[in-house]
Short mmCIF file of C-alpha atoms and ligand atoms in Angstrom, two decimals:
data_model
loop_
_atom_site.label_atom_id
_atom_site.label_comp_id
_atom_site.label_asym_id
_atom_site.label_seq_id
_atom_site.Cartn_x
_atom_site.Cartn_y
_atom_site.Cartn_z
CA MET A 131 19.64 79.84 -119.85
CA ASP A 132 21.34 76.49 -119.57
CA HIS A 133 24.48 75.02 -118.04
CA PHE A 134 26.53 74.19 -121.17
CA LEU A 135 29.24 76.87 -121.12
CA TYR A 136 32.83 77.26 -122.22
CA LYS A 137 35.30 77.22 -119.40
CA GLY A 138 39.12 77.60 -120.21
CA GLY A 139 38.14 77.13 -123.94
CA ILE A 140 36.30 73.73 -123.46
CA LEU A 141 32.50 73.34 -123.54
CA HIS A 142 31.36 71.96 -120.08
CA ALA A 143 28.15 70.39 -118.96
CA GLU A 144 27.84 72.12 -115.57
CA ASP A 145 31.37 71.30 -114.10
CA VAL A 146 32.21 68.38 -116.26
CA PRO A 147 34.41 68.97 -119.44
CA LEU A 148 32.65 67.28 -122.36
CA PRO A 149 35.86 65.61 -123.67
CA GLU A 150 35.90 63.64 -120.39
CA ILE A 151 32.48 62.26 -121.08
CA ALA A 152 33.36 61.53 -124.72
CA ALA A 153 36.52 59.65 -123.60
CA ALA A 154 34.34 57.43 -121.27
CA VAL A 155 31.17 56.78 -123.34
CA GLY A 156 32.17 57.56 -126.86
CA THR A 157 30.09 59.58 -129.39
CA PRO A 158 27.50 60.17 -130.41
CA ALA A 159 25.94 60.58 -126.98
CA TYR A 160 23.25 62.82 -125.26
CA VAL A 161 24.29 64.74 -122.29
CA TYR A 162 21.80 66.35 -119.91
CA SER A 163 22.24 68.90 -117.18
CA ALA A 164 20.38 68.19 -113.96
CA ALA A 165 20.69 71.86 -112.89
CA THR A 166 18.99 72.97 -116.06
CA LEU A 167 16.03 70.43 -115.86
CA LEU A 168 15.40 71.41 -112.33
CA ARG A 169 15.63 75.10 -113.12
CA HIS A 170 13.21 74.90 -115.81
CA TYR A 171 10.70 72.86 -113.70
CA ARG A 172 11.07 75.40 -110.96
CA LEU A 173 10.38 78.38 -113.19
CA PHE A 174 6.98 76.92 -114.16
CA ASP A 175 6.32 76.08 -110.56
CA GLU A 176 7.08 79.54 -109.36
CA ALA A 177 5.09 81.05 -112.38
CA LEU A 178 2.03 79.30 -111.14
CA ALA A 179 2.67 79.83 -107.40
CA PRO A 180 -0.33 82.16 -106.86
CA LEU A 181 -2.70 79.50 -107.94
CA PRO A 182 -3.12 75.90 -106.75
CA HIS A 183 -1.37 73.87 -109.35
CA LEU A 184 0.61 70.94 -110.42
CA VAL A 185 3.36 71.04 -113.18
CA CYS A 186 3.05 67.66 -114.94
CA TYR A 187 6.25 67.11 -117.04
CA ALA A 188 5.41 65.72 -120.50
CA VAL A 189 7.23 62.56 -120.27
CA LYS A 190 7.47 62.10 -124.15
CA ALA A 191 9.96 64.93 -124.41
CA ALA A 192 12.80 63.04 -122.63
CA SER A 193 11.71 59.94 -120.79
CA ASN A 194 14.74 58.48 -119.28
CA VAL A 195 13.81 57.20 -115.81
CA ALA A 196 16.66 59.13 -114.20
CA ILE A 197 15.34 62.42 -115.67
CA LEU A 198 11.89 61.41 -114.36
CA LYS A 199 13.28 60.74 -111.01
CA LEU A 200 15.18 64.10 -110.76
CA LEU A 201 11.89 65.85 -111.70
CA GLY A 202 9.49 63.68 -109.72
CA ASP A 203 11.70 64.10 -106.46
CA ALA A 204 11.50 67.82 -106.99
CA GLY A 205 7.61 67.62 -106.83
CA ALA A 206 6.72 67.46 -110.47
CA GLY A 207 3.70 65.52 -111.69
CA MET A 208 3.86 63.61 -115.04
CA ASP A 209 1.77 63.66 -118.23
CA VAL A 210 1.93 60.42 -120.00
CA VAL A 211 0.65 59.15 -123.33
CA SER A 212 1.20 55.41 -123.09
CA GLU A 213 1.49 52.50 -120.74
CA GLY A 214 5.24 52.51 -121.33
CA GLU A 215 5.49 56.18 -120.17
CA TYR A 216 3.25 55.36 -117.24
CA ARG A 217 5.52 52.48 -116.21
CA ARG A 218 8.56 54.77 -116.53
CA ALA A 219 7.01 57.35 -114.31
CA ARG A 220 6.16 54.76 -111.68
CA ALA A 221 9.67 53.25 -111.99
CA ALA A 222 10.98 56.64 -111.26
CA GLY A 223 8.92 56.64 -107.89
CA VAL A 224 6.23 59.06 -109.07
CA PRO A 225 2.93 58.17 -107.32
CA GLY A 226 -0.14 57.57 -109.43
CA ASP A 227 -2.00 60.51 -108.06
CA ARG A 228 0.53 62.81 -109.78
CA ILE A 229 0.22 61.13 -113.17
CA VAL A 230 -2.16 62.32 -115.86
CA PHE A 231 -2.93 60.01 -118.81
CA SER A 232 -3.40 61.83 -122.16
CA GLY A 233 -3.46 60.67 -125.72
CA VAL A 234 -5.86 60.05 -128.55
CA GLY A 235 -5.60 56.19 -128.77
CA LYS A 236 -5.63 54.64 -125.25
CA THR A 237 -6.26 50.88 -125.48
CA ARG A 238 -8.34 48.84 -123.14
CA ALA A 239 -5.15 47.17 -121.71
CA GLU A 240 -3.56 50.53 -121.08
CA MET A 241 -6.71 51.80 -119.32
CA ARG A 242 -6.83 48.74 -117.12
CA HIS A 243 -3.12 49.09 -116.29
CA VAL A 244 -3.30 52.67 -115.09
CA LEU A 245 -6.60 52.23 -113.23
CA GLU A 246 -5.06 49.37 -111.34
CA GLY A 247 -1.91 51.18 -110.62
CA GLY A 248 -3.49 54.47 -109.68
CA VAL A 249 -3.97 57.73 -111.72
CA ARG A 250 -4.65 61.35 -111.05
CA GLN A 251 -6.99 61.77 -114.03
CA ILE A 252 -7.56 60.50 -117.61
CA ASN A 253 -7.90 63.15 -120.29
CA LEU A 254 -10.52 61.78 -122.81
CA GLU A 255 -10.37 62.69 -126.39
CA SER A 256 -13.41 61.06 -128.10
CA GLU A 257 -16.81 59.56 -127.37
CA PRO A 258 -15.84 55.88 -128.11
CA GLU A 259 -13.07 56.39 -125.68
CA MET A 260 -15.34 57.65 -123.00
CA ARG A 261 -17.52 54.51 -123.39
CA LEU A 262 -14.69 52.18 -123.33
CA LEU A 263 -13.20 53.70 -120.13
CA SER A 264 -16.58 53.65 -118.50
CA GLU A 265 -16.72 50.00 -119.20
CA VAL A 266 -13.28 49.25 -118.01
CA ALA A 267 -13.59 51.32 -114.80
CA THR A 268 -16.97 49.66 -114.01
CA SER A 269 -15.48 46.20 -114.48
CA LEU A 270 -12.75 46.98 -111.95
CA GLY A 271 -15.25 48.69 -109.57
CA VAL A 272 -13.55 51.93 -109.56
CA GLU A 273 -14.60 55.64 -110.39
CA VAL A 274 -11.98 57.51 -112.37
CA PRO A 275 -11.52 61.28 -112.45
CA VAL A 276 -11.76 62.53 -115.99
CA THR A 277 -11.46 65.67 -118.16
CA VAL A 278 -12.29 66.04 -121.85
CA ARG A 279 -9.75 67.45 -124.12
CA VAL A 280 -11.45 70.25 -126.06
CA ASN A 281 -10.15 71.52 -129.40
CA PRO A 282 -10.61 75.20 -129.27
CA ASP A 283 -9.93 75.77 -132.99
CA VAL A 284 -7.08 78.25 -132.52
CA ASP A 285 -4.15 78.44 -134.78
CA ALA A 286 -1.03 77.80 -132.59
CA ARG A 287 1.08 79.30 -135.44
CA THR A 288 3.67 76.46 -135.21
CA HIS A 289 4.97 73.66 -137.38
CA GLU A 290 2.05 71.81 -138.94
CA LYS A 291 3.24 68.52 -137.49
CA ILE A 292 3.10 69.73 -133.96
CA ALA A 293 -0.04 71.99 -134.15
CA THR A 294 -2.89 70.25 -132.42
CA GLY A 295 -5.52 72.84 -131.58
CA ARG A 296 -7.17 73.30 -135.03
CA SER A 297 -10.59 71.77 -135.78
CA ASP A 298 -9.13 69.86 -138.67
CA ASN A 299 -6.71 67.69 -136.68
CA LYS A 300 -7.15 64.59 -134.76
CA PHE A 301 -7.01 65.67 -131.34
CA GLY A 302 -9.75 66.33 -128.66
CA ILE A 303 -13.41 66.91 -129.35
CA PRO A 304 -14.61 70.26 -130.99
CA ILE A 305 -15.38 72.75 -128.27
CA SER A 306 -18.80 73.41 -129.88
CA LYS A 307 -19.70 69.74 -129.03
CA ALA A 308 -18.45 69.96 -125.33
CA ARG A 309 -21.85 70.47 -123.69
CA ALA A 310 -23.32 67.34 -125.34
CA VAL A 311 -20.27 65.25 -124.53
CA TYR A 312 -20.11 66.32 -120.86
CA ALA A 313 -23.82 65.44 -120.54
CA GLU A 314 -23.13 62.03 -121.96
CA ILE A 315 -20.17 61.46 -119.60
CA ALA A 316 -22.23 62.51 -116.61
CA ALA A 317 -24.58 59.61 -117.35
CA LEU A 318 -21.81 57.03 -117.77
CA PRO A 319 -20.97 54.92 -114.77
CA GLY A 320 -17.37 54.75 -113.47
CA LEU A 321 -16.40 58.24 -114.76
CA ARG A 322 -16.27 61.37 -112.62
CA VAL A 323 -15.88 64.68 -114.34
CA VAL A 324 -13.24 66.98 -112.64
CA GLY A 325 -12.41 69.44 -115.27
CA ILE A 326 -11.31 70.47 -118.78
CA ASP A 327 -8.22 69.77 -120.75
CA VAL A 328 -6.74 71.68 -123.74
CA HIS A 329 -3.35 71.41 -125.63
CA ILE A 330 -3.01 73.38 -128.79
CA GLY A 331 0.48 72.46 -129.98
CA SER A 332 4.19 72.60 -129.33
CA GLN A 333 6.97 75.06 -129.92
CA LEU A 334 4.75 78.07 -129.55
CA THR A 335 6.84 81.26 -129.63
CA ASP A 336 3.87 83.55 -129.14
CA LEU A 337 1.49 83.70 -126.01
CA GLU A 338 -1.43 84.91 -128.15
CA PRO A 339 -2.78 81.53 -129.22
CA PHE A 340 -2.73 80.39 -125.44
CA ARG A 341 -4.60 83.48 -124.54
CA LEU A 342 -7.36 82.66 -127.17
CA ALA A 343 -7.56 79.05 -126.16
CA TYR A 344 -7.68 79.68 -122.44
CA ARG A 345 -10.33 82.37 -122.86
CA LYS A 346 -12.56 79.76 -124.52
CA VAL A 347 -11.82 77.37 -121.81
CA ALA A 348 -12.84 79.89 -119.15
CA ASP A 349 -16.20 80.53 -120.96
CA LEU A 350 -16.70 76.76 -121.26
CA THR A 351 -16.03 76.40 -117.46
CA GLU A 352 -18.88 78.73 -116.69
CA THR A 353 -21.09 77.05 -119.17
CA LEU A 354 -20.43 73.63 -117.90
CA ARG A 355 -20.84 74.65 -114.31
CA ALA A 356 -24.25 76.20 -115.16
CA ASP A 357 -25.17 72.75 -116.55
CA GLY A 358 -24.32 71.14 -113.26
CA HIS A 359 -20.86 69.72 -113.85
CA THR A 360 -18.05 69.98 -111.37
CA ILE A 361 -15.19 71.81 -113.07
CA GLU A 362 -12.43 72.19 -110.40
CA ARG A 363 -9.37 71.39 -112.49
CA LEU A 364 -8.07 72.88 -115.64
CA ASP A 365 -5.27 71.10 -117.60
CA LEU A 366 -3.91 73.66 -119.77
CA GLY A 367 -1.46 71.53 -121.83
CA GLY A 368 2.15 72.15 -122.72
CA GLY A 369 3.68 73.79 -125.72
CA LEU A 370 5.76 76.80 -124.67
CA GLY A 371 8.62 77.05 -127.22
CA ILE A 372 12.37 77.41 -126.68
CA PRO A 373 15.00 79.47 -128.60
CA TYR A 374 16.63 77.02 -130.94
CA ALA A 375 18.90 79.54 -132.35
CA ARG A 376 20.88 81.76 -130.11
CA SER A 377 20.51 84.63 -132.59
CA ASN A 378 16.80 84.67 -132.43
CA LEU A 379 14.62 86.82 -130.11
CA ALA A 380 13.88 85.07 -127.00
CA PRO A 381 10.40 83.36 -126.83
CA PRO A 382 8.02 84.14 -123.87
CA LEU A 383 9.16 83.17 -120.34
CA PRO A 384 7.35 80.80 -118.04
CA SER A 385 6.67 83.81 -115.83
CA ASP A 386 4.88 85.61 -118.66
CA TYR A 387 2.92 82.49 -119.29
CA GLY A 388 1.98 82.11 -115.73
CA ALA A 389 0.75 85.64 -115.62
CA LEU A 390 -1.33 84.99 -118.60
CA ILE A 391 -2.91 81.96 -116.98
CA ALA A 392 -3.74 83.85 -113.84
CA GLU A 393 -5.37 86.60 -116.09
CA GLU A 394 -7.42 84.22 -118.18
CA VAL A 395 -8.55 81.59 -115.71
CA GLY A 396 -7.38 82.60 -112.29
CA HIS A 397 -10.76 83.88 -111.18
CA LEU A 398 -12.34 80.51 -111.64
CA GLY A 399 -10.93 78.96 -108.49
CA CYS A 400 -9.73 75.83 -110.35
CA GLU A 401 -6.55 73.86 -109.68
CA ILE A 402 -4.29 74.47 -112.71
CA GLU A 403 -2.24 71.64 -114.32
CA ILE A 404 0.28 72.33 -117.09
CA GLU A 405 2.07 69.76 -119.18
CA PRO A 406 5.35 71.41 -120.39
CA GLY A 407 7.97 69.02 -122.03
CA ARG A 408 10.10 70.86 -124.43
CA LEU A 409 10.79 73.89 -122.29
CA ILE A 410 11.93 71.67 -119.41
CA ALA A 411 14.10 69.34 -121.33
CA GLY A 412 15.01 71.02 -124.59
CA ASN A 413 17.89 73.35 -123.53
CA ALA A 414 18.93 70.83 -120.70
CA GLY A 415 20.42 68.48 -123.18
CA ILE A 416 22.97 68.36 -126.05
CA LEU A 417 23.97 65.75 -128.52
CA MET A 418 27.70 65.43 -128.58
CA ALA A 419 29.27 63.96 -131.78
CA SER A 420 32.59 63.75 -133.55
CA THR A 421 33.55 64.80 -137.02
CA VAL A 422 34.53 61.85 -139.17
CA PHE A 423 35.64 63.44 -142.40
CA VAL A 424 35.86 66.93 -143.83
CA LYS A 425 34.96 66.34 -147.50
CA GLU A 426 35.53 69.03 -150.09
CA GLY A 427 32.71 69.02 -152.59
CA GLU A 428 31.82 71.01 -155.62
CA GLY A 429 30.90 74.39 -154.49
CA ARG A 430 30.27 73.22 -150.94
CA ASP A 431 32.21 71.43 -148.23
CA PHE A 432 30.69 68.70 -146.08
CA LEU A 433 31.31 68.07 -142.45
CA ILE A 434 30.55 64.41 -142.07
CA VAL A 435 29.79 63.50 -138.39
CA ASP A 436 29.25 60.32 -136.47
CA ALA A 437 25.75 61.41 -135.34
CA ALA A 438 22.98 60.86 -137.73
CA MET A 439 19.17 61.27 -138.39
CA ASN A 440 18.53 58.13 -136.31
CA ASP A 441 20.02 59.69 -133.28
CA LEU A 442 18.48 63.21 -133.69
CA ILE A 443 15.56 63.29 -136.28
CA ARG A 444 14.26 66.79 -135.73
CA PRO A 445 16.21 68.39 -138.64
CA ALA A 446 15.04 65.65 -141.02
CA MET A 447 11.47 65.46 -139.69
CA TYR A 448 10.64 69.16 -138.99
CA GLY A 449 13.39 70.99 -140.80
CA ALA A 450 14.43 72.06 -137.31
CA HIS A 451 17.41 74.22 -136.59
CA HIS A 452 19.97 73.29 -133.89
CA ASP A 453 22.97 75.42 -133.12
CA ILE A 454 26.11 73.29 -133.69
CA VAL A 455 29.23 74.41 -131.95
CA PRO A 456 32.78 73.01 -131.44
CA VAL A 457 33.51 71.61 -127.94
CA ARG A 458 37.02 73.18 -128.21
CA GLU A 459 36.10 76.89 -128.45
CA ALA A 460 37.07 78.67 -131.66
CA ALA A 461 39.84 81.14 -131.25
CA PRO A 462 38.67 84.72 -131.10
CA GLY A 463 38.39 85.97 -134.78
CA ALA A 464 38.86 82.50 -136.19
CA GLU A 465 37.64 82.54 -139.80
CA MET A 466 34.29 80.70 -140.47
CA ARG A 467 33.29 79.09 -143.67
CA PRO A 468 30.03 77.36 -144.70
CA PHE A 469 29.60 73.62 -144.43
CA ASP A 470 26.79 71.12 -144.91
CA ILE A 471 26.83 69.18 -141.72
CA VAL A 472 25.63 65.66 -142.42
CA GLY A 473 25.48 62.19 -140.90
CA PRO A 474 26.47 59.00 -142.45
CA VAL A 475 22.97 57.48 -143.10
CA CYS A 476 22.23 56.51 -146.64
CA GLU A 477 19.49 59.27 -147.24
CA SER A 478 20.02 62.90 -148.22
CA GLY A 479 17.55 63.65 -145.49
CA ASP A 480 20.40 62.85 -143.09
CA THR A 481 21.42 66.56 -143.06
CA PHE A 482 21.66 68.49 -139.97
CA ALA A 483 22.43 71.93 -141.50
CA LYS A 484 23.18 73.38 -144.89
CA GLY A 485 25.68 76.15 -145.58
CA ARG A 486 26.34 76.58 -141.71
CA ASP A 487 29.15 78.87 -140.78
CA MET A 488 31.72 76.85 -138.79
CA VAL A 489 35.31 77.26 -137.94
CA PRO A 490 37.22 74.75 -139.89
CA LEU A 491 37.37 71.45 -137.93
CA SER A 492 39.78 68.54 -138.36
CA GLU A 493 38.86 65.00 -138.25
CA GLY A 494 38.03 63.49 -134.92
CA GLU A 495 37.07 66.74 -133.20
CA LEU A 496 34.16 67.04 -130.80
CA ILE A 497 30.88 69.09 -131.67
CA ALA A 498 27.81 69.64 -129.76
CA PHE A 499 24.26 70.08 -131.11
CA ARG A 500 22.58 72.42 -128.64
CA SER A 501 18.98 72.33 -127.51
CA ALA A 502 18.70 68.53 -128.11
CA GLY A 503 17.26 67.48 -124.81
CA ALA A 504 13.62 67.30 -125.89
CA TYR A 505 12.42 65.00 -128.68
CA GLY A 506 15.98 63.94 -129.23
CA ALA A 507 16.95 60.59 -127.56
CA VAL A 508 13.27 59.61 -127.29
CA MET A 509 12.81 59.64 -131.04
CA ALA A 510 16.17 57.79 -131.72
CA SER A 511 16.23 54.43 -133.58
CA GLU A 512 18.64 51.93 -134.77
CA TYR A 513 18.21 52.73 -138.42
CA ASN A 514 21.21 51.68 -140.50
CA SER A 515 21.96 49.33 -137.46
CA ARG A 516 23.52 52.05 -135.52
CA PRO A 517 23.24 51.05 -131.82
CA LEU A 518 20.85 53.29 -129.93
CA VAL A 519 22.59 56.51 -128.77
CA PRO A 520 23.49 56.48 -125.06
CA GLU A 521 22.52 59.00 -122.39
CA VAL A 522 24.47 60.76 -119.66
CA LEU A 523 23.24 62.85 -116.85
CA VAL A 524 25.58 65.50 -115.36
CA GLN A 525 25.13 67.02 -111.87
CA GLY A 526 27.68 69.41 -110.61
CA ASP A 527 31.03 67.74 -111.03
CA GLN A 528 29.66 64.29 -111.30
CA TYR A 529 28.20 62.38 -114.30
CA ALA A 530 26.50 59.00 -114.78
CA VAL A 531 25.59 56.98 -117.85
CA ILE A 532 21.83 56.77 -117.51
CA ARG A 533 21.41 54.56 -120.68
CA PRO A 534 24.46 52.70 -121.99
CA ARG A 535 25.04 52.20 -125.63
CA PRO A 536 24.17 48.65 -126.57
CA THR A 537 26.92 46.62 -127.85
CA PHE A 538 26.61 45.30 -131.47
CA ASP A 539 26.05 41.85 -130.07
CA GLU A 540 23.20 43.13 -127.91
CA MET A 541 21.64 44.85 -130.87
CA ILE A 542 21.88 41.87 -133.15
CA SER A 543 20.89 39.22 -130.58
CA ARG A 544 17.48 40.73 -130.15
CA ASP A 545 16.65 39.39 -133.57
CA THR A 546 15.81 35.64 -133.79
CA ILE A 547 15.97 33.35 -136.69
CA PRO A 548 12.86 31.14 -136.97
CA GLN A 549 13.32 27.39 -136.56
CA TRP A 550 12.15 26.77 -140.09
CA LEU A 551 14.98 28.76 -141.58
CA HIS A 552 17.48 26.71 -139.40
CA ASP A 553 15.94 23.57 -140.71
CA ALA A 554 16.24 24.64 -144.42
C1 PLP B 654 3.26 66.82 -126.55
C2 PLP B 654 2.40 67.12 -125.51
C3 PLP B 654 2.75 68.05 -124.40
C4 PLP B 654 4.11 68.53 -124.34
O1 PLP B 654 4.39 69.59 -125.28
P1 PLP B 654 5.67 70.45 -125.21
O2 PLP B 654 5.60 71.34 -126.46
O3 PLP B 654 6.89 69.52 -125.28
O4 PLP B 654 5.66 71.29 -123.97
C5 PLP B 654 1.88 68.21 -123.44
N1 PLP B 654 0.62 67.65 -123.47
C6 PLP B 654 0.19 66.88 -124.53
C7 PLP B 654 -1.10 66.28 -124.44
C8 PLP B 654 1.05 66.62 -125.59
O5 PLP B 654 0.69 65.87 -126.55
#
């Protein structure tokens, strides 16, 4: 459920008509609903209510500081994968003891930064990383709580670019090596084992892979405890999928997911952490665009819009589907016809949908890409020198620009011409 609904024939974000936002900030623009973000966070929080837990929002899904503040103020922890994300979470007022640092390639500088600033735990992904963290922590005279991300070798049955729990990908250590790795950590100064971490992939629309992975984590908990390690926290990752097409069957609910967690690991007495990103932010944001031209082609018609792959790369990168709807609701019974919906970037990959049934639109009309809140704005670039797409947050009947569109001058003035070219 989200808060983007037609009222009086006009698509609204909560109580704000989208044309009002388009008039103020132009298009393309991302628009988020605060009520939807909070609702999704609370669904997870309630789903885990029977167990001690912390829902750590995966910052990489949508990392605007205003979104982080909204969720952080509601009690969310944060899962970060870079110093930049850590700094964003802190800028949003989230305390270090609610921030988990994940990722396969943390650098010495990043480790030092989060250790100095305060961190809830660091999820380790390799042996060289353990040794480096031990060295950095010791040099600062601190002891850092750690987990090891284990790779349970389960098939998440999702897109290959976002599956992370198979033994042949770069994430975590093979679960079969876990005992040896935990023994090595226990002997390293500056590290304090607190638990186990697992994350098997993103956009999972079936709970079974989670069940298989969590069952392996539960077994490993018993084994590691028998070896003398303290396992008091289980970080179970993110990955719950969302319905990108309205016509599809609904994927599992956070409540089903919470019940599964209680069944598989509830008996262990651990504090549970989860790291959802997509399910919190995905349906809480849309990308609003305008049609530029309707171009009649041979055998197919094109709807050329002012958003492009640099603003929303998911269709080009993952072949992802986004529902695309007119902001002015189609008249009941209006005739649809198929369009290829494309952006202006000079690549055939800049195609949002092929043969998509749409009501005929004229030039300059507003459309909305639904379910664009996660992995949308964060993956935007200025390819083709298109200024970075702005972001707007709506709450009730108010809205605010939470990242303005740079002017052309701002975009160009970041480049500098070396002196030796001036001299030439
Ligand atoms: C990407 C990622 C997440 C979030 O995944 P979603 O599918 O957005 O819920 C959580 N944890 C880790 C370690 C990740 O890499």
